Coordinates of C-alpha atoms in Angstrom, one line a residue:
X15 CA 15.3 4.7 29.9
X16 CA 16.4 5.3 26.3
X17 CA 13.6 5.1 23.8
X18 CA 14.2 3.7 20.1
X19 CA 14.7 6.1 17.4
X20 CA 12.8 6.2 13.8
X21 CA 13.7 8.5 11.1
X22 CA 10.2 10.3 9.7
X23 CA 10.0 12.5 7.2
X24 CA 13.3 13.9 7.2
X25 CA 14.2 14.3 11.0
X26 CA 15.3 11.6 14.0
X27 CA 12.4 11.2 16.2
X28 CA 11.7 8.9 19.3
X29 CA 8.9 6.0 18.2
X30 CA 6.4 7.6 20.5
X31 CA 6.6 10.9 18.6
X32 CA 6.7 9.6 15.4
X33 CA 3.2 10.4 13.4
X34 CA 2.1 10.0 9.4
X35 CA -0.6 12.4 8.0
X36 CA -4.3 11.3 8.6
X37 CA -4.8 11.5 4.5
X38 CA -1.5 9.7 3.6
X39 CA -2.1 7.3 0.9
X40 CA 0.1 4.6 2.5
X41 CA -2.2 5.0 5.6
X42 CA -5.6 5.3 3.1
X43 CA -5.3 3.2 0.7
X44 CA -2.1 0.8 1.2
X45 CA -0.5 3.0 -1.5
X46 CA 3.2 2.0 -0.1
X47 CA 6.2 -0.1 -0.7
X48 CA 8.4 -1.7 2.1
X49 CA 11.5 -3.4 3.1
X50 CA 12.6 -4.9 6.1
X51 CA 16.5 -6.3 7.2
X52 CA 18.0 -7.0 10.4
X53 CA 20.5 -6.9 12.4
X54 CA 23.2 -9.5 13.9
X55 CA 25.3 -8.0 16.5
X56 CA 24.0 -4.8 15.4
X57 CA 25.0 -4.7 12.3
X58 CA 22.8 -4.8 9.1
X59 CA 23.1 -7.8 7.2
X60 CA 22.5 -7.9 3.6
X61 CA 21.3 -4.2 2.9
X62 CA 22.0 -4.1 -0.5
X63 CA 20.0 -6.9 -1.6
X64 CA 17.0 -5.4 0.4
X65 CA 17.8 -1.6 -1.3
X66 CA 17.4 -3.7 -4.7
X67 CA 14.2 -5.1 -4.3
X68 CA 12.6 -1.4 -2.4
X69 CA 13.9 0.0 -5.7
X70 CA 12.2 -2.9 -8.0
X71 CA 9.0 -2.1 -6.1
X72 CA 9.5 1.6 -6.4
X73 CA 9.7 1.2 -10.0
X74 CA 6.8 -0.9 -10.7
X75 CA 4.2 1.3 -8.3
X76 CA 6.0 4.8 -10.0
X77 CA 6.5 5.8 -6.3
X78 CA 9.5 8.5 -6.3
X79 CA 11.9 8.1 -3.6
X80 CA 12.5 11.9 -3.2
X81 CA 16.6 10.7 -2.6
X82 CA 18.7 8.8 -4.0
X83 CA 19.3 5.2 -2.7
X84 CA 22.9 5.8 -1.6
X85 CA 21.2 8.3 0.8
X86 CA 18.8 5.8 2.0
X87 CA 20.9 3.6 2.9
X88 CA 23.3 6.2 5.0
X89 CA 20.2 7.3 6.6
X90 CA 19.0 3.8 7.3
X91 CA 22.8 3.2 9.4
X92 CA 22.9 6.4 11.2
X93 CA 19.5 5.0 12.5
X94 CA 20.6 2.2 13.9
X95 CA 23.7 3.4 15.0
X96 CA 21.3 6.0 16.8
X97 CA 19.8 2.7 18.7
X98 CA 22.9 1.0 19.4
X99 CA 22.8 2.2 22.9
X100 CA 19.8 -0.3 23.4
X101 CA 21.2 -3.6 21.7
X102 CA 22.0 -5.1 25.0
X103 CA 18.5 -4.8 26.0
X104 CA 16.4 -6.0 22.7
X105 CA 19.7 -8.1 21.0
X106 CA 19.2 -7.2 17.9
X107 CA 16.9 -5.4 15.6
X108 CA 14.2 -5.6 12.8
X109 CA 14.5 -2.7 10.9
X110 CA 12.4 -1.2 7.8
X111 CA 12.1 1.5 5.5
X112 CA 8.2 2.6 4.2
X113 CA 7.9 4.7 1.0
X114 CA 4.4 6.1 0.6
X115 CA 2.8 8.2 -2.7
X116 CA 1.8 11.2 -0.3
X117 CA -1.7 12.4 0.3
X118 CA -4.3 13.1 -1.8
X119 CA -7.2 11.4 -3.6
X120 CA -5.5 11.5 -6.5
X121 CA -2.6 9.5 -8.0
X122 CA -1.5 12.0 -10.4
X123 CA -1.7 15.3 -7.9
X124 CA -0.3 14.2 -4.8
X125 CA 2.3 15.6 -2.1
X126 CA 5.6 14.5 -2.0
X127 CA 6.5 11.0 -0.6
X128 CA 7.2 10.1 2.5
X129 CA 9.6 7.8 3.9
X130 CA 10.3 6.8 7.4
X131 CA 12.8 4.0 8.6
X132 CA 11.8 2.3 12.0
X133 CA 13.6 0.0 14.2
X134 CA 11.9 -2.5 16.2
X135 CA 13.3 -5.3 18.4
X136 CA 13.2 -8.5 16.7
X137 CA 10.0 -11.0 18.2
X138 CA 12.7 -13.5 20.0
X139 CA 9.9 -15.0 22.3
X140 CA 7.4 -15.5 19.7
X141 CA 9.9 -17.6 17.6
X142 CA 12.6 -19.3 20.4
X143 CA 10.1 -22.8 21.1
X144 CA 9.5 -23.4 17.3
X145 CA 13.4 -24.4 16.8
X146 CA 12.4 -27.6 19.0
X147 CA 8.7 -28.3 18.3
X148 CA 8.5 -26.8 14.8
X149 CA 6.3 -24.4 14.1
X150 CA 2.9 -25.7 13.4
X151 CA 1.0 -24.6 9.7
X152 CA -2.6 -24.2 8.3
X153 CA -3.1 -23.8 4.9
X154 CA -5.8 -20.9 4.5
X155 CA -8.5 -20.6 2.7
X156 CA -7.2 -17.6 1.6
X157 CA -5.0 -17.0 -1.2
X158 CA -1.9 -15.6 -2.0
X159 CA -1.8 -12.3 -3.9
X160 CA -2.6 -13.3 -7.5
X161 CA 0.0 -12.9 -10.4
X162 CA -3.0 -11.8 -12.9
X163 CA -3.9 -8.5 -9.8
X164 CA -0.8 -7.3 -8.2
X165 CA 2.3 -9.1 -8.9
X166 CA 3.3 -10.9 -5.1
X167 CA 6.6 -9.8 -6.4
X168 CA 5.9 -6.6 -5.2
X169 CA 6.4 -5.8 -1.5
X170 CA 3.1 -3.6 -0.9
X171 CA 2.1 -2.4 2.3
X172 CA -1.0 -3.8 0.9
X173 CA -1.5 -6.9 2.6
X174 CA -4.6 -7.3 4.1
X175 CA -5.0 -10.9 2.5
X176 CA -2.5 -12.1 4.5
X177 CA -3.5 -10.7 7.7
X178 CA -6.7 -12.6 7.2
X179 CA -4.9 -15.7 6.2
X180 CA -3.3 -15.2 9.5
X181 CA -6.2 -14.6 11.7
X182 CA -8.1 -18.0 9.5
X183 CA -5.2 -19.8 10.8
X184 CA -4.9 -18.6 14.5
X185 CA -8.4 -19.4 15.0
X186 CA -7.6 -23.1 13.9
X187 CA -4.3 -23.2 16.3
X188 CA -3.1 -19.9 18.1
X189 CA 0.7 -20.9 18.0
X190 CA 0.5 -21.8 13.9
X191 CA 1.7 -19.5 10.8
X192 CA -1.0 -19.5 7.8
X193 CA 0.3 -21.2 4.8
X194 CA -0.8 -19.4 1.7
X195 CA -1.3 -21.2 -1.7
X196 CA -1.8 -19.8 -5.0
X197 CA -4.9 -19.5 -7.3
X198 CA -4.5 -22.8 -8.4
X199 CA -4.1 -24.3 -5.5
X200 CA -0.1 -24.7 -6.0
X201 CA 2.2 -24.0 -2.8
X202 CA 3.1 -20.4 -2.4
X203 CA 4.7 -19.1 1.0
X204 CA 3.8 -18.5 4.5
X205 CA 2.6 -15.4 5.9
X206 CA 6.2 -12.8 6.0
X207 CA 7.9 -16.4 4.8
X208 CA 9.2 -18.7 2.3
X209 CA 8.7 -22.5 2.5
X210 CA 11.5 -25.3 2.0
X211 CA 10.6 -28.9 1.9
X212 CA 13.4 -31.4 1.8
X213 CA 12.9 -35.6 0.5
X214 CA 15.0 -38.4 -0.7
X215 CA 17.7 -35.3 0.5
X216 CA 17.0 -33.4 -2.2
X217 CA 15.5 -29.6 -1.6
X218 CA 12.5 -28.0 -3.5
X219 CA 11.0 -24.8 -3.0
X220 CA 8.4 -23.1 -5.1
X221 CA 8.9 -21.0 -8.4
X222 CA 9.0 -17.7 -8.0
X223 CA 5.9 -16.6 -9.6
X224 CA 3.4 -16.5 -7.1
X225 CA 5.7 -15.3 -4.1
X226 CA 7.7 -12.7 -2.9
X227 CA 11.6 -13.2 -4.1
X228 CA 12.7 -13.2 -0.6
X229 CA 16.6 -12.5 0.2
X230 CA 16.1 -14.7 3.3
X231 CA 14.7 -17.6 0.4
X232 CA 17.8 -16.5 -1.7
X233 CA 20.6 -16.5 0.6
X234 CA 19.1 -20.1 2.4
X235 CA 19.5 -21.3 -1.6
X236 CA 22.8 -20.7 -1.7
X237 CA 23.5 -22.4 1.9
X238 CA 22.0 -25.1 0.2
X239 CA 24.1 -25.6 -2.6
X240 CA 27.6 -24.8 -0.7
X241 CA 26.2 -27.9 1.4
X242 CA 25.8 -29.5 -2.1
X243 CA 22.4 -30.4 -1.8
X244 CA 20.3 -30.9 -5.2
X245 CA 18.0 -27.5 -5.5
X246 CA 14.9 -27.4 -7.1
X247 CA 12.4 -24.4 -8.2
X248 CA 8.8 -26.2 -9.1
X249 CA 5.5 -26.3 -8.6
X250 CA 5.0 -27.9 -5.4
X251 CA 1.3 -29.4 -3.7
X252 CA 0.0 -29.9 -0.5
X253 CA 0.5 -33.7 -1.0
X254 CA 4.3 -33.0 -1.6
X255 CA 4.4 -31.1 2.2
X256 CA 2.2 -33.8 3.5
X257 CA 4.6 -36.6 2.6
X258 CA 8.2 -34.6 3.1
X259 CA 10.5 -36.0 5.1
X260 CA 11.2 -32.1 6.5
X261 CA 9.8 -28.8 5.6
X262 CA 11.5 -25.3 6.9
X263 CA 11.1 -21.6 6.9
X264 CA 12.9 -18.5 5.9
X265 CA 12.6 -14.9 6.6
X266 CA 14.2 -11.7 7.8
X267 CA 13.8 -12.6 11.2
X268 CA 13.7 -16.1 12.3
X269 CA 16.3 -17.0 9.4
X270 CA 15.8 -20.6 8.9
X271 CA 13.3 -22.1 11.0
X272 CA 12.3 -26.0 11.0
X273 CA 8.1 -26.4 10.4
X274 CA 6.7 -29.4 12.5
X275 CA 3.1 -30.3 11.1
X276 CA 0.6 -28.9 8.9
X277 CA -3.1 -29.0 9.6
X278 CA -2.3 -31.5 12.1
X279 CA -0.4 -33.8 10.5
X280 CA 3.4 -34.0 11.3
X281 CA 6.0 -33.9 8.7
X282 CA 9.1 -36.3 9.3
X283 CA 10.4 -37.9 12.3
X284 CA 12.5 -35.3 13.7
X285 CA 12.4 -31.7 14.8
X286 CA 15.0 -29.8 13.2
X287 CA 15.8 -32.9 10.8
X288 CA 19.0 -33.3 9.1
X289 CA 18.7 -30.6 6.5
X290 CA 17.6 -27.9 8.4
X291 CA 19.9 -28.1 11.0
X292 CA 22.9 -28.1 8.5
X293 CA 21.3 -24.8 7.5
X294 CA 20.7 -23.7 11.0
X295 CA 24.1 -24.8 11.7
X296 CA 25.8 -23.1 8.4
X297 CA 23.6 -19.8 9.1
X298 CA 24.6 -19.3 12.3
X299 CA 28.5 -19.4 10.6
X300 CA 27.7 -17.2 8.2
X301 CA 26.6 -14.7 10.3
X302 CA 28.8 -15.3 13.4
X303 CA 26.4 -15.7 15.4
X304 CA 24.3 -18.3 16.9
X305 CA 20.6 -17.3 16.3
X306 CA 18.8 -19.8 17.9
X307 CA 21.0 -19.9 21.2
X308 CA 20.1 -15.8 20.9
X309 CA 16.5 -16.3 20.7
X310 CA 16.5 -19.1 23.2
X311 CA 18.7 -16.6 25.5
X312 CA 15.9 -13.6 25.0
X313 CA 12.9 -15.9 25.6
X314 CA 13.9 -16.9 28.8
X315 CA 14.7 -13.2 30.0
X316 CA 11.3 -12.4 28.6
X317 CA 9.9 -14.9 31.0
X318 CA 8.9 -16.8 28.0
X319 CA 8.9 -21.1 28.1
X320 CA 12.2 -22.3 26.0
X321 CA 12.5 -25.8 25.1
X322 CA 15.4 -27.9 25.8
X323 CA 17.5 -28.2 22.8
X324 CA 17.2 -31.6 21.7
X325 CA 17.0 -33.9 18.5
X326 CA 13.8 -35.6 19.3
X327 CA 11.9 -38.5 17.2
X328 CA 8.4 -37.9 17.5

């Protein structure tokens, strides 16, 4: 059986061979930028938005790339055309490029950088239920990254506040995402996720300050308006999730996803409601192809419980 290819380091390797220095600072010390896209019928979808934000976080950390972007992004097709053999099998693909400082203890006197590109098959059994019973939310105790440390702008392999938000939360519900909020006390995003919350039929989603400016968040923002839906950027609460009449999800994988309760408590009276499944709906157009019927699709050959499509009250 094929194995998935990465690119490390200069050279096409299969993922079990691939290896990273012991003293890399990436590995060490989180000193490392990311971005992740992926595929739909194995093709990558908005790469240049992702290239633009590595580049922002290359230029805030001072990381060199060693190449030029152009490059990067030749590299970062021939890899996936390199896995194209094994679509049929996985459906489609995450795929992410890692820039680390080198080794070295310190900053100013440190080997080149390295970069590697890895493709992984997207999680379609983790996600495929939470399209009918929305996925379920615990706001952690744990913060977001704060604007007055590193900016949560920047896409850092750095991220061990989230990986604690995320165990806090599993420990409350195994099947729910940790829902992050700022230093004071503001909404800010889910782990790997931005959050949507739709009343009155009007959409708000948080300012940008305290979150990553996902391109997920961004192109689900401009599905919005073509639906011409009022749009809001604010400040948002806990009591304004509470009392939505729908909240949803986006990110690189799952696209838009509907949420179905936080801490407990459900939000609106159906699971996707109205406004996310005109998203879900207008996504799938977008991208010719229909995400959740994929992930469904997957689940079930992963021996996975899928949910019946439906439209169900609670």
């Amino acid at each position: 059986m094929q194995e998935i290819t990465y690119w490390v380091d200069g050279a096409f390797v299969p993922a079990s061979k691939a290896l990273v220095p012991i003293n890399n600072r990436g590995y060490r010390l989180g000193d490392g930028v990311f971005d992740t896209e992926r595929t739909f019928n194995g093709k990558l979808f908005r790469l240049d938005a992702h290239m633009e934000r590595l580049e922002r976080s290359l230029k805030y950390t001072r990381i060199p790339l060693g190449m030029s972007l152009d490059e990067l992004v030749k590299i970062t097709e021939q890899t996936v055309e390199r896995n194209l053999p094994l679509l049929g099998q996985h459906g489609d693909f995450w795929v992410t490029q890692t820039v680390s400082r080198g080794g070295g203890k310190n900053v100013m006197d440190v080997e080149p950088t390295l970069v590697s590109i890895i493709v992984e098959p997207l999680p379609f059994a983790r996600y495929a239920h939470y399209y009918d019973d929305g996925v379920p939310l615990v706001a952690a105790a744990m913060r977001s990254t704060a604007q007055q440390g590193m900016d949560p702008k920047l896409k850092s392999t750095s991220r061990l506040n989230m990986v604690l938000a995320d165990l806090e939360a599993k420990l409350i519900d195994p099947d729910a995402l940790a829902l992050l909020l700022d230093e004071q006390g503001n909404l800010a995003e889910v782990v790997s996720g931005n959050l949507f919350i739709a009343r009155g039929g009007a959409v708000r989603t948080p300012t940008t300050r305290a979150i990553l400016e996902g391109v997920t968040r961004d192109t689900a923002m401009g599905l919005v308006r073509e639906q011409g839906l009022p749009l809001a950027e604010s400040e948002l609460q806990l009591y304004d999730l509470f009392t939505a009449d729908e909240a949803f999800l986006t990110t690189t994988s799952y696209c838009v996803m509907p949420v179905g309760k936080v801490n407990g408590s459900p939000i609106g009276n159906s699971i996707p409601g109205p406004i996310t499944r005109r998203l879900m709906d207008a996504w799938s157009k977008m991208v010719g192809l229909d995400y959740v019927g994929q992930m469904r699709a997957y689940a079930a050959r992963a021996g996975k419980p899928v949910a019946v499509p439906r439209a169900a009250a609670r």
